[in-house]
Coordinates of C-alpha atoms in Angstrom, one line a residue:
M16 CA -76.5 42.5 -6.1
N17 CA -73.5 40.1 -5.9
F18 CA -74.0 39.9 -2.2
T19 CA -77.6 38.8 -2.7
R20 CA -76.6 36.1 -5.1
K21 CA -73.8 34.9 -2.8
K22 CA -76.3 34.6 0.1
L23 CA -78.7 32.6 -2.1
G24 CA -75.9 30.2 -3.0
E25 CA -75.0 29.8 0.7
Q26 CA -78.7 29.2 1.4
L27 CA -78.8 26.4 -1.1
I28 CA -75.6 24.9 0.3
S29 CA -77.0 25.0 3.8
R30 CA -80.2 23.3 2.6
G31 CA -78.1 20.5 1.1
T32 CA -79.5 21.3 -2.3
M33 CA -76.3 22.4 -4.0
T34 CA -72.6 21.7 -3.3
P35 CA -70.0 24.5 -3.1
A36 CA -68.5 23.4 -6.4
E37 CA -71.9 23.6 -8.1
V38 CA -72.4 27.2 -6.7
E39 CA -69.0 28.1 -8.0
L40 CA -70.0 26.7 -11.5
V41 CA -73.2 28.8 -11.5
L42 CA -71.3 32.0 -10.6
Q43 CA -68.9 31.3 -13.5
K44 CA -71.7 30.8 -15.9
M45 CA -73.4 34.0 -14.7
E46 CA -70.4 36.0 -15.8
F47 CA -71.0 35.0 -19.4
S48 CA -74.8 34.8 -19.5
G49 CA -75.7 37.9 -17.4
A50 CA -78.6 35.9 -16.0
R51 CA -79.4 35.8 -12.2
F52 CA -78.2 33.1 -9.9
G53 CA -81.5 31.2 -9.6
E54 CA -82.2 31.3 -13.4
T55 CA -78.7 30.0 -14.1
A56 CA -79.0 27.2 -11.6
I57 CA -82.3 26.1 -13.1
Q58 CA -80.9 26.2 -16.7
E59 CA -78.0 24.0 -15.6
G60 CA -80.4 21.5 -14.1
L61 CA -79.1 21.9 -10.6
I62 CA -82.4 23.0 -9.0
N63 CA -86.0 23.4 -10.0
A64 CA -88.3 26.4 -9.7
T65 CA -89.9 25.1 -6.5
V66 CA -86.5 24.7 -4.7
L67 CA -85.5 28.2 -5.9
A68 CA -88.8 29.7 -4.5
Q69 CA -88.4 27.9 -1.1
S70 CA -84.8 29.0 -0.8
L71 CA -85.7 32.6 -1.7
A72 CA -88.4 32.6 0.9
E73 CA -86.0 31.3 3.6
Q74 CA -83.3 33.8 2.6
L75 CA -85.7 36.8 2.7
R76 CA -87.7 35.4 5.7
L77 CA -90.9 35.3 3.8
S78 CA -93.6 32.6 3.6
F79 CA -93.5 30.0 0.8
I80 CA -96.8 29.0 -0.7
D81 CA -97.6 25.9 -2.7
L82 CA -100.2 27.0 -5.3
D83 CA -101.3 23.4 -5.9
T84 CA -103.0 23.4 -2.4
C85 CA -104.2 27.0 -2.6
E86 CA -107.9 27.9 -3.3
L87 CA -108.3 31.3 -5.1
S88 CA -111.2 33.7 -4.6
G89 CA -113.1 34.3 -7.8
D90 CA -114.4 37.7 -6.5
L91 CA -110.8 38.8 -5.7
I92 CA -109.6 37.8 -9.2
A93 CA -112.5 39.6 -10.8
S94 CA -111.7 42.8 -8.9
I95 CA -108.2 43.1 -10.5
P96 CA -107.6 44.0 -14.2
S97 CA -106.5 41.0 -16.2
S98 CA -103.6 43.0 -17.7
L99 CA -101.9 43.2 -14.3
F100 CA -101.7 39.4 -13.9
L101 CA -100.0 39.1 -17.3
Q102 CA -97.7 42.1 -16.8
Y103 CA -96.6 41.6 -13.2
H104 CA -96.8 37.8 -13.0
F105 CA -98.5 37.5 -9.6
I106 CA -101.3 35.6 -8.0
P107 CA -103.7 37.3 -5.5
I108 CA -104.1 35.0 -2.5
R109 CA -106.4 36.8 0.0
R110 CA -107.2 40.3 1.2
D111 CA -107.5 41.5 4.8
E112 CA -108.1 44.9 6.3
L113 CA -104.5 46.1 5.9
H114 CA -103.0 44.1 3.1
L115 CA -103.5 42.3 -0.2
V116 CA -101.5 39.0 0.0
V117 CA -99.9 38.1 -3.3
A118 CA -97.7 35.2 -4.5
V119 CA -94.7 36.2 -6.7
A120 CA -91.7 34.3 -8.0
D121 CA -89.2 37.1 -7.5
P122 CA -89.7 39.1 -4.3
T123 CA -86.4 41.0 -4.9
D124 CA -88.0 43.0 -7.8
V125 CA -88.9 45.9 -5.5
A126 CA -89.6 48.3 -8.4
A127 CA -92.3 46.1 -9.9
L128 CA -93.9 45.5 -6.5
D129 CA -93.9 49.3 -5.8
E130 CA -95.6 49.9 -9.2
L131 CA -98.2 47.2 -8.5
E132 CA -99.0 48.7 -5.1
L133 CA -99.6 52.1 -6.8
L134 CA -101.8 50.5 -9.4
L135 CA -103.8 48.5 -6.9
D136 CA -103.8 51.3 -4.4
C137 CA -103.1 49.0 -1.5
T138 CA -100.3 47.6 0.6
L139 CA -98.9 44.3 -0.6
Q140 CA -97.8 41.4 1.7
V141 CA -95.6 39.2 -0.4
E142 CA -95.3 35.4 -0.3
V143 CA -93.1 33.3 -2.6
A144 CA -94.3 30.7 -5.1
S145 CA -92.7 28.7 -7.9
A146 CA -92.5 30.7 -11.2
E147 CA -93.6 27.6 -13.2
K148 CA -96.8 27.3 -11.1
I149 CA -97.6 31.0 -11.3
K150 CA -97.3 30.8 -15.1
K151 CA -99.5 27.6 -15.1
F152 CA -102.2 29.3 -13.0
I153 CA -102.3 32.4 -15.2
E154 CA -102.5 30.4 -18.4
R155 CA -105.1 27.8 -17.4
G156 CA -107.4 29.8 -15.2
D157 CA -109.5 33.0 -15.2
L158 CA -106.4 35.2 -14.5
G159 CA -104.9 35.5 -18.0
S160 CA -105.9 35.1 -21.6
K161 CA -109.3 33.7 -20.8
K162 CA -110.2 36.8 -18.7
V163 CA -108.8 39.1 -21.4
L164 CA -110.8 37.3 -24.1
R165 CA -114.0 37.6 -22.0
E166 CA -113.5 41.3 -21.3
V167 CA -112.6 42.0 -24.9
S168 CA -115.7 40.2 -26.3
E169 CA -117.9 42.1 -23.8
D170 CA -116.4 45.4 -25.0
F171 CA -116.8 44.3 -28.6
K172 CA -120.5 43.8 -28.3
L173 CA -120.8 47.5 -27.7
Q174 CA -118.5 49.0 -30.2
L175 CA -117.9 48.9 -34.0
V176 CA -114.5 50.2 -35.2
K177 CA -113.4 50.5 -38.9
E178 CA -110.2 48.5 -39.5
T179 CA -107.4 50.3 -41.3
D180 CA -104.3 48.9 -39.5
K181 CA -101.7 47.1 -41.7
G182 CA -98.3 45.7 -41.2
E183 CA -96.5 42.9 -39.5
E184 CA -98.3 41.3 -36.6
V185 CA -96.4 40.8 -33.4
L186 CA -98.5 39.2 -30.6
S187 CA -97.5 40.1 -27.1
I188 CA -99.0 40.7 -23.7
E189 CA -98.6 44.4 -24.1
K190 CA -100.5 44.3 -27.4
L191 CA -103.3 42.3 -25.9
T192 CA -103.9 44.8 -23.1
A193 CA -103.1 48.0 -25.0
D194 CA -105.9 50.6 -25.5
T195 CA -106.4 49.8 -29.2
S196 CA -109.2 48.9 -31.5
P197 CA -111.6 46.4 -29.9
I198 CA -111.5 44.3 -33.1
I199 CA -107.7 44.0 -33.1
R200 CA -107.9 43.1 -29.4
L201 CA -110.5 40.5 -30.0
I202 CA -108.6 38.7 -32.8
D203 CA -105.2 39.0 -31.0
S204 CA -106.7 37.8 -27.7
T205 CA -108.5 34.9 -29.5
L206 CA -105.1 33.8 -31.0
Y207 CA -103.4 34.0 -27.7
D208 CA -106.1 32.1 -25.8
A209 CA -106.3 29.4 -28.5
L210 CA -102.5 28.8 -28.2
N211 CA -102.8 28.5 -24.4
K212 CA -105.6 25.9 -24.8
R213 CA -103.7 23.8 -27.3
A214 CA -106.2 24.5 -30.1
S215 CA -105.4 23.3 -33.6
D216 CA -108.0 25.5 -35.3
I217 CA -110.1 28.6 -34.7
H218 CA -113.5 28.7 -36.3
I219 CA -115.4 32.0 -36.8
E220 CA -119.0 31.0 -37.7
T221 CA -121.8 33.3 -38.7
N222 CA -125.5 32.4 -38.3
A223 CA -128.9 34.2 -38.1
D224 CA -128.3 35.2 -34.5
G225 CA -124.7 36.4 -34.6
V226 CA -121.1 35.4 -34.6
I227 CA -119.6 32.5 -32.7
I228 CA -115.9 31.8 -32.1
K229 CA -114.9 28.2 -31.5
Y230 CA -111.7 26.3 -30.9
R231 CA -110.9 22.8 -32.0
V232 CA -109.0 21.0 -29.2
D233 CA -108.1 17.3 -29.4
G234 CA -110.2 17.1 -32.6
V235 CA -113.5 18.5 -31.0
L236 CA -115.0 22.0 -31.3
F237 CA -116.1 24.1 -28.3
K238 CA -117.2 27.7 -27.9
A239 CA -114.5 30.2 -26.9
T240 CA -116.9 33.1 -26.1
D241 CA -120.6 33.9 -25.9
Q242 CA -122.3 34.8 -29.2
L243 CA -121.3 38.2 -30.6
D244 CA -123.7 40.6 -32.4
G245 CA -124.0 39.7 -36.1
R246 CA -123.3 43.3 -37.1
F247 CA -119.7 42.8 -36.3
Q248 CA -119.1 39.8 -38.5
G249 CA -117.8 42.0 -41.4
P250 CA -115.2 43.8 -39.3
I251 CA -113.9 40.5 -37.8
I252 CA -113.5 38.9 -41.2
S253 CA -111.9 42.2 -42.6
R254 CA -109.3 42.2 -39.8
I255 CA -108.4 38.5 -40.6
K256 CA -108.2 39.4 -44.3
V257 CA -105.9 42.4 -43.6
M258 CA -103.6 40.1 -41.5
S259 CA -103.5 37.5 -44.3
E260 CA -103.1 40.0 -47.1
L261 CA -106.3 39.0 -48.8
D262 CA -108.8 41.1 -50.9
I263 CA -111.1 42.8 -48.4
S264 CA -113.6 43.9 -51.1
E265 CA -114.1 40.3 -52.4
R266 CA -116.9 38.6 -50.5
R267 CA -118.3 36.2 -53.1
I268 CA -115.6 33.6 -53.5
P269 CA -113.4 31.6 -51.1
Q270 CA -110.0 33.0 -50.3
D271 CA -106.9 31.3 -48.7
G272 CA -104.0 33.1 -47.0
R273 CA -101.6 32.9 -44.2
F274 CA -99.9 35.2 -41.6
K275 CA -97.3 34.9 -38.9
V276 CA -97.1 36.2 -35.4
R277 CA -94.3 36.3 -32.8
L278 CA -95.1 35.2 -29.3
N279 CA -92.6 34.8 -26.5
G280 CA -89.7 35.0 -29.0
K281 CA -91.0 32.3 -31.3
S282 CA -92.7 32.4 -34.6
I283 CA -96.1 30.8 -35.2
D284 CA -97.7 30.3 -38.6
F285 CA -101.5 30.6 -39.1
R286 CA -103.2 29.4 -42.3
V287 CA -106.5 31.1 -43.1
S288 CA -109.5 30.0 -45.2
I289 CA -112.4 32.4 -45.8
M290 CA -115.7 30.9 -47.2
P291 CA -118.8 32.8 -48.2
S292 CA -122.1 31.5 -46.5
I293 CA -125.7 32.6 -46.6
F294 CA -125.2 34.9 -43.6
G295 CA -121.9 36.4 -44.7
E296 CA -118.4 35.0 -44.6
D297 CA -117.0 32.3 -42.2
A298 CA -113.3 31.9 -41.4
V299 CA -111.2 29.0 -40.2
I300 CA -107.6 29.7 -38.9
R301 CA -105.3 26.7 -38.7
I302 CA -102.5 27.0 -36.1
L303 CA -99.1 25.7 -37.1
D304 CA -96.7 26.1 -34.2
K305 CA -93.7 24.7 -36.0
E306 CA -91.2 25.3 -33.1
S307 CA -93.4 23.3 -30.7
I308 CA -93.9 20.6 -33.3
A309 CA -90.1 20.5 -33.7
D310 CA -89.7 20.0 -30.0
D311 CA -92.4 17.3 -30.0
L312 CA -90.7 15.6 -32.9
Q313 CA -87.5 15.1 -31.0
G314 CA -89.4 12.7 -28.7
L315 CA -91.7 11.4 -31.5
T316 CA -91.8 7.6 -31.5
L317 CA -94.5 5.1 -32.4
E318 CA -94.9 4.3 -28.7
S319 CA -95.6 8.0 -27.9
L320 CA -98.5 7.9 -30.4
G321 CA -100.3 5.3 -28.2
F322 CA -100.1 2.2 -30.5
P323 CA -100.4 -1.0 -28.5
A324 CA -97.3 -3.2 -28.2
H325 CA -98.7 -6.1 -30.4
E326 CA -99.4 -3.7 -33.3
L327 CA -96.0 -1.9 -32.9
I328 CA -94.1 -5.2 -33.4
R329 CA -95.9 -5.8 -36.7
F330 CA -95.7 -2.2 -37.9
R331 CA -92.0 -1.8 -37.1
R332 CA -91.2 -4.9 -39.1
M333 CA -93.0 -3.4 -42.1
V334 CA -91.3 0.0 -42.0
R335 CA -87.9 -1.6 -41.8
E336 CA -88.3 -3.6 -45.0
P337 CA -85.7 -2.8 -47.7
Y338 CA -88.4 -1.9 -50.3
G339 CA -92.1 -1.9 -50.9
M340 CA -95.0 0.5 -49.9
V341 CA -96.3 1.4 -46.5
L342 CA -99.8 3.0 -46.8
V343 CA -101.5 4.9 -44.0
T344 CA -105.1 5.8 -44.4
G345 CA -107.8 7.7 -42.5
P346 CA -109.8 10.9 -42.6
T347 CA -108.4 14.4 -42.4
G348 CA -106.9 15.1 -38.9
S349 CA -106.5 11.4 -38.0
G350 CA -102.7 11.7 -37.5
K351 CA -101.6 9.9 -40.7
T352 CA -98.7 12.3 -41.3
T353 CA -97.6 12.1 -37.7
T354 CA -97.5 8.3 -37.8
L355 CA -95.3 8.4 -41.0
Y356 CA -92.9 10.9 -39.4
A357 CA -92.7 8.7 -36.3
A358 CA -91.8 5.8 -38.6
L359 CA -89.3 7.9 -40.5
S360 CA -87.6 9.2 -37.4
E361 CA -87.1 5.7 -36.2
I362 CA -85.4 4.5 -39.4
N363 CA -83.6 7.8 -40.2
S364 CA -79.9 7.3 -40.4
D365 CA -76.9 8.9 -42.1
D366 CA -76.2 6.0 -44.4
E367 CA -79.5 6.3 -46.3
K368 CA -81.1 9.1 -48.2
I369 CA -84.7 10.0 -47.3
I370 CA -86.7 12.5 -49.5
T371 CA -90.3 13.6 -48.8
I372 CA -92.8 15.6 -51.0
E373 CA -95.7 17.1 -49.0
D374 CA -98.4 19.7 -49.3
P375 CA -97.4 21.6 -47.1
V376 CA -94.3 20.5 -45.1
E377 CA -95.7 20.6 -41.6
Y378 CA -92.8 18.9 -39.8
Q379 CA -89.1 19.7 -40.3
V380 CA -86.8 16.7 -39.8
R381 CA -83.0 17.0 -39.6
G382 CA -81.3 14.8 -42.2
V383 CA -84.3 14.5 -44.4
V384 CA -84.7 16.3 -47.8
Q385 CA -88.2 17.8 -47.8
I386 CA -89.9 19.3 -50.8
P387 CA -93.1 21.4 -50.7
V388 CA -95.7 20.9 -53.4
N389 CA -96.3 24.2 -55.4
E390 CA -99.1 23.6 -57.9
K391 CA -99.2 27.2 -59.0
K392 CA -95.6 26.9 -60.2
G393 CA -96.2 23.4 -61.7
L394 CA -94.6 21.4 -58.9
T395 CA -97.2 18.6 -58.4
F396 CA -96.9 15.4 -56.5
A397 CA -96.3 13.5 -59.7
R398 CA -93.8 15.9 -61.2
G399 CA -91.9 16.2 -57.8
L400 CA -91.9 12.4 -57.4
R401 CA -90.3 11.9 -60.8
S402 CA -87.5 14.3 -59.9
I403 CA -87.0 12.7 -56.5
L404 CA -86.3 9.3 -58.2
R405 CA -83.4 11.0 -60.1
H406 CA -81.8 12.0 -56.7
D407 CA -81.1 8.3 -55.8
P408 CA -83.2 8.1 -52.6
D409 CA -83.4 5.0 -50.5
K410 CA -86.7 5.9 -48.9
I411 CA -89.4 8.2 -50.1
M412 CA -92.4 9.8 -48.4
V413 CA -95.3 11.0 -50.6
G414 CA -97.6 13.2 -48.5
E415 CA -100.8 12.1 -50.2
I416 CA -101.8 10.1 -53.3
R417 CA -104.6 12.1 -55.0
D418 CA -104.4 11.1 -58.7
P419 CA -103.7 8.1 -60.9
E420 CA -100.4 9.5 -62.2
T421 CA -98.9 9.9 -58.6
A422 CA -100.3 6.4 -57.7
Q423 CA -98.6 4.9 -60.8
I424 CA -95.2 6.4 -60.1
A425 CA -95.4 5.5 -56.4
V426 CA -96.1 1.9 -57.2
Q427 CA -93.3 1.7 -59.8
S428 CA -90.9 3.3 -57.2
A429 CA -91.8 0.6 -54.7
L430 CA -91.4 -2.2 -57.3
T431 CA -87.9 -0.9 -58.3
G432 CA -86.2 -1.1 -54.9
H433 CA -87.4 2.0 -53.0
L434 CA -89.3 2.0 -49.7
V435 CA -92.3 4.3 -50.2
F436 CA -94.3 5.8 -47.3
T437 CA -97.6 7.5 -48.3
T438 CA -101.2 8.3 -47.2
V439 CA -104.5 8.1 -49.0
H440 CA -108.0 9.1 -47.8
A441 CA -110.2 6.0 -47.2
N442 CA -112.3 4.7 -44.3
N443 CA -110.5 1.4 -43.7
V444 CA -107.8 -0.9 -45.0
F445 CA -110.1 -2.6 -47.6
D446 CA -111.4 0.7 -49.0
V447 CA -107.8 1.6 -49.9
L448 CA -107.5 -1.4 -52.2
G449 CA -110.6 -0.3 -54.1
R450 CA -109.3 3.3 -54.4
F451 CA -106.0 2.2 -56.1
L452 CA -107.7 -0.3 -58.4
H453 CA -110.2 2.4 -59.3
M454 CA -107.3 4.7 -60.3
G455 CA -106.3 2.1 -62.9
I456 CA -103.4 0.5 -61.0
D457 CA -102.7 -3.1 -62.1
A458 CA -103.9 -5.3 -59.2
Y459 CA -101.0 -7.7 -59.4
N460 CA -98.3 -4.9 -59.4
F461 CA -100.1 -3.1 -56.5
V462 CA -100.3 -6.1 -54.2
S463 CA -96.8 -7.1 -55.1
C464 CA -95.3 -3.8 -53.9
L465 CA -97.6 -3.4 -50.9
N466 CA -96.0 -4.2 -47.5
C467 CA -98.9 -3.2 -45.3
V468 CA -102.0 -0.9 -45.0
A469 CA -102.6 0.9 -41.7
A470 CA -106.0 2.6 -41.1
Q471 CA -106.0 4.9 -38.0
R472 CA -108.1 7.2 -35.9
L473 CA -107.4 9.4 -32.9
V474 CA -109.4 9.0 -29.7
R475 CA -109.3 11.6 -26.9
R476 CA -107.6 10.5 -23.7
I477 CA -109.4 10.9 -20.4
C478 CA -107.9 13.7 -18.3
S479 CA -105.7 12.2 -15.6
H480 CA -106.7 15.0 -13.1
C481 CA -110.5 14.3 -13.1
K482 CA -110.6 10.6 -14.1
Q483 CA -113.4 8.8 -12.3
P484 CA -114.9 5.2 -12.4
I485 CA -118.1 4.6 -14.3
R486 CA -120.3 1.5 -15.2
Y487 CA -122.5 1.5 -18.3
D488 CA -126.0 0.0 -18.1
R489 CA -127.3 -2.7 -20.4
Q490 CA -129.1 -0.4 -22.8
T491 CA -126.0 1.8 -23.3
L492 CA -123.8 -1.2 -24.0
E493 CA -126.2 -3.0 -26.3
E494 CA -126.8 0.2 -28.3
S495 CA -123.1 0.3 -28.8
G496 CA -123.0 -3.3 -30.0
L497 CA -121.4 -4.6 -26.8
S498 CA -122.5 -7.6 -24.8
F499 CA -123.8 -6.7 -21.3
E500 CA -122.6 -10.1 -20.0
T501 CA -119.1 -9.4 -21.1
Y502 CA -118.8 -5.7 -20.2
G503 CA -121.5 -5.0 -17.7
E504 CA -119.3 -5.7 -14.6
I505 CA -116.3 -3.8 -15.9
E506 CA -115.4 -0.5 -14.2
F507 CA -114.6 1.9 -17.0
K508 CA -113.3 5.4 -16.6
T509 CA -114.6 8.9 -17.5
G510 CA -113.5 12.5 -17.1
V511 CA -115.8 14.8 -15.2
G512 CA -114.1 18.0 -16.3
C513 CA -111.6 20.2 -14.5
E514 CA -109.4 23.3 -15.0
E515 CA -106.6 21.2 -16.4
C516 CA -108.8 20.0 -19.3
H517 CA -110.9 23.2 -19.6
G518 CA -114.0 21.2 -18.4
T519 CA -113.9 18.7 -21.3
G520 CA -112.9 15.7 -19.3
F521 CA -110.2 14.9 -22.0
H522 CA -106.5 15.9 -22.4
G523 CA -104.6 14.8 -25.4
R524 CA -105.2 12.1 -27.9
S525 CA -104.1 8.5 -28.6
A526 CA -104.0 6.6 -31.9
I527 CA -105.9 3.4 -32.7
M528 CA -104.7 1.3 -35.7
E529 CA -106.1 -1.3 -38.0
L530 CA -103.0 -3.0 -39.6
L531 CA -103.3 -5.2 -42.6
D532 CA -100.1 -7.1 -43.0
M533 CA -100.0 -8.3 -46.6
N534 CA -99.2 -12.0 -47.0
D535 CA -99.5 -14.5 -49.9
E536 CA -103.1 -15.5 -49.0
L537 CA -104.3 -11.9 -49.0
R538 CA -102.5 -11.1 -52.2
E539 CA -104.1 -14.0 -54.0
L540 CA -107.5 -13.1 -52.8
I541 CA -107.2 -9.4 -53.9
V542 CA -105.9 -10.4 -57.4
A543 CA -108.8 -12.9 -57.6
K544 CA -111.2 -10.0 -56.6
A545 CA -112.6 -11.9 -53.6
P546 CA -115.4 -10.3 -51.6
V547 CA -114.5 -8.0 -48.7
S548 CA -116.1 -10.5 -46.2
Q549 CA -113.6 -13.1 -47.3
L550 CA -110.7 -10.6 -47.1
K551 CA -111.7 -9.7 -43.5
L552 CA -111.7 -13.4 -42.4
A553 CA -108.2 -13.8 -43.9
A554 CA -107.0 -10.6 -42.3
R555 CA -108.3 -11.6 -38.9
R556 CA -106.5 -15.0 -39.2
S557 CA -103.3 -13.2 -40.0
G558 CA -103.5 -11.1 -36.8
T559 CA -105.4 -7.9 -37.9
L560 CA -107.2 -6.1 -35.1
F561 CA -110.0 -4.0 -36.6
L562 CA -110.5 -0.3 -35.6
R563 CA -113.6 -1.0 -33.5
D564 CA -111.8 -3.7 -31.5
A565 CA -108.7 -1.5 -31.1
A566 CA -111.0 1.3 -29.7
I567 CA -112.7 -1.1 -27.3
E568 CA -109.3 -2.2 -26.1
K569 CA -108.4 1.4 -25.2
M570 CA -111.7 1.8 -23.4
V571 CA -111.2 -1.4 -21.3
Q572 CA -107.7 -0.1 -20.4
G573 CA -109.3 3.1 -19.0
L574 CA -107.7 5.4 -21.5
T575 CA -110.9 6.6 -23.2
T576 CA -114.7 6.5 -23.0
L577 CA -117.6 4.6 -24.7
P578 CA -119.1 7.9 -26.2
E579 CA -115.6 8.7 -27.6
I580 CA -115.1 5.4 -29.3
N581 CA -118.6 5.6 -30.7
R582 CA -117.7 9.0 -32.1
V583 CA -114.7 7.8 -34.1
T584 CA -115.6 4.2 -35.1
F585 CA -118.6 2.5 -36.6
I586 CA -120.7 0.5 -34.1
E587 CA -120.7 -3.2 -35.2
Q588 CA -123.6 -5.2 -33.8
G589 CA -122.7 -8.4 -32.1
T590 CA -119.2 -7.3 -31.0
A591 CA -118.0 -9.7 -28.3

């Protein structure tokens, strides 16, 4: 084994990829880690997976294959059980009369290749590919979780199994492919597939015809499987209740619970809501991958959210004020909390104390004291906020203002020298003013403490892999409130759908913001109870770009589409 490793090191030196000193460093690291040469070199950042695959191919005199330029046969994939792809980590390339040609990342794992030959009952011809690209192919295509889910849902249409299994859930490839209850396989495969597709929620909906499983990806629902027979709605919901430790016998009232699974060594939380409907019970499972969120949070900045430069300058100035209130508003799922955390992460420093109170704590930030609301135990936003003020904070984040008491304490905190970040549900920046005044907050105190109000939405970004030019006709533009003379000749972009975006044409989301920077003129107008039309004119003069204009700006830049901006913003007739 040492001889093989040494030869691989020499191979990398001869290719000019590594120096002798770097090879020696890797060999020293291997003594402590117990990992193989290639894995250690990648971990140290000396080579990447493609270079390793090319070097292994040269060393063992095998062919190297670039999977990005390879076309796979759907019939060949369909002929091989999906469990084998996940277990042996290979890609079938082609079949001839004598061999099945497969791409693997580790051609030295002879025992695994021998097992695979026995299971497939054919002779294998091995080619070498990058481990990263093999994993990507399995996760995104019809080789892995998608194929498992389809096979499972087909089996499930034929069988009904009573659910009696209890205990801690551990989700793994072995569990997905084991010969166990079809219902357990269906739910586990659905969770696994949803994670691979970046889903934020799983919806299990019952109608007159049967059961449909949907995923919410980038804020939009799409079907995960074909419709299942309605007779199996009960067992599906029962399985979810067992996992969430809910009452299986209670079907008349809503129930909320949670469960946790382990996948690839990391823990993922799922929040469950069960709701009775006229056809039975529906379920929504919210996915909270806290470890991935923590990784994302390390690179979380206001730029990464997609805010334009001219709004960033104004917003950054507001969040760096010594005291006052920064309000972010928008509907559920519009990224309000993410924006506040991006702002907090930019101003977080050791010389100031930051305390947050949230329901629940979805992000974990180093150096910030975070308090979860627990209404059952009496820890409400208002009560928690009072306690926070006794802990001498410099900056406070209140997850959401829901009641007059919390609003009153937050305003007083901002007036007494604290910088308060918070969110409230409203459609735009002017609706927020009405919400606070309706809660009995004194108008003068409110506008005195308010630094800015930011309303935001998330628009889906066009997939970079299938982006194509498009022009909209006069009728389409005018129905969207846009002038054909202004926009008719502009070449916009659209996504046609590909494997990378699962056929949606979109991948990821970007934020649009409507930022109301409070100045003396606006404060006087609000206290004088001026009409909204007058407030809008004053806001536009002070530099506010309204949501619809911000969305159109994204569309002109080729980041999103006209149907998408119509989905998330109101169409205003006569837009320039």
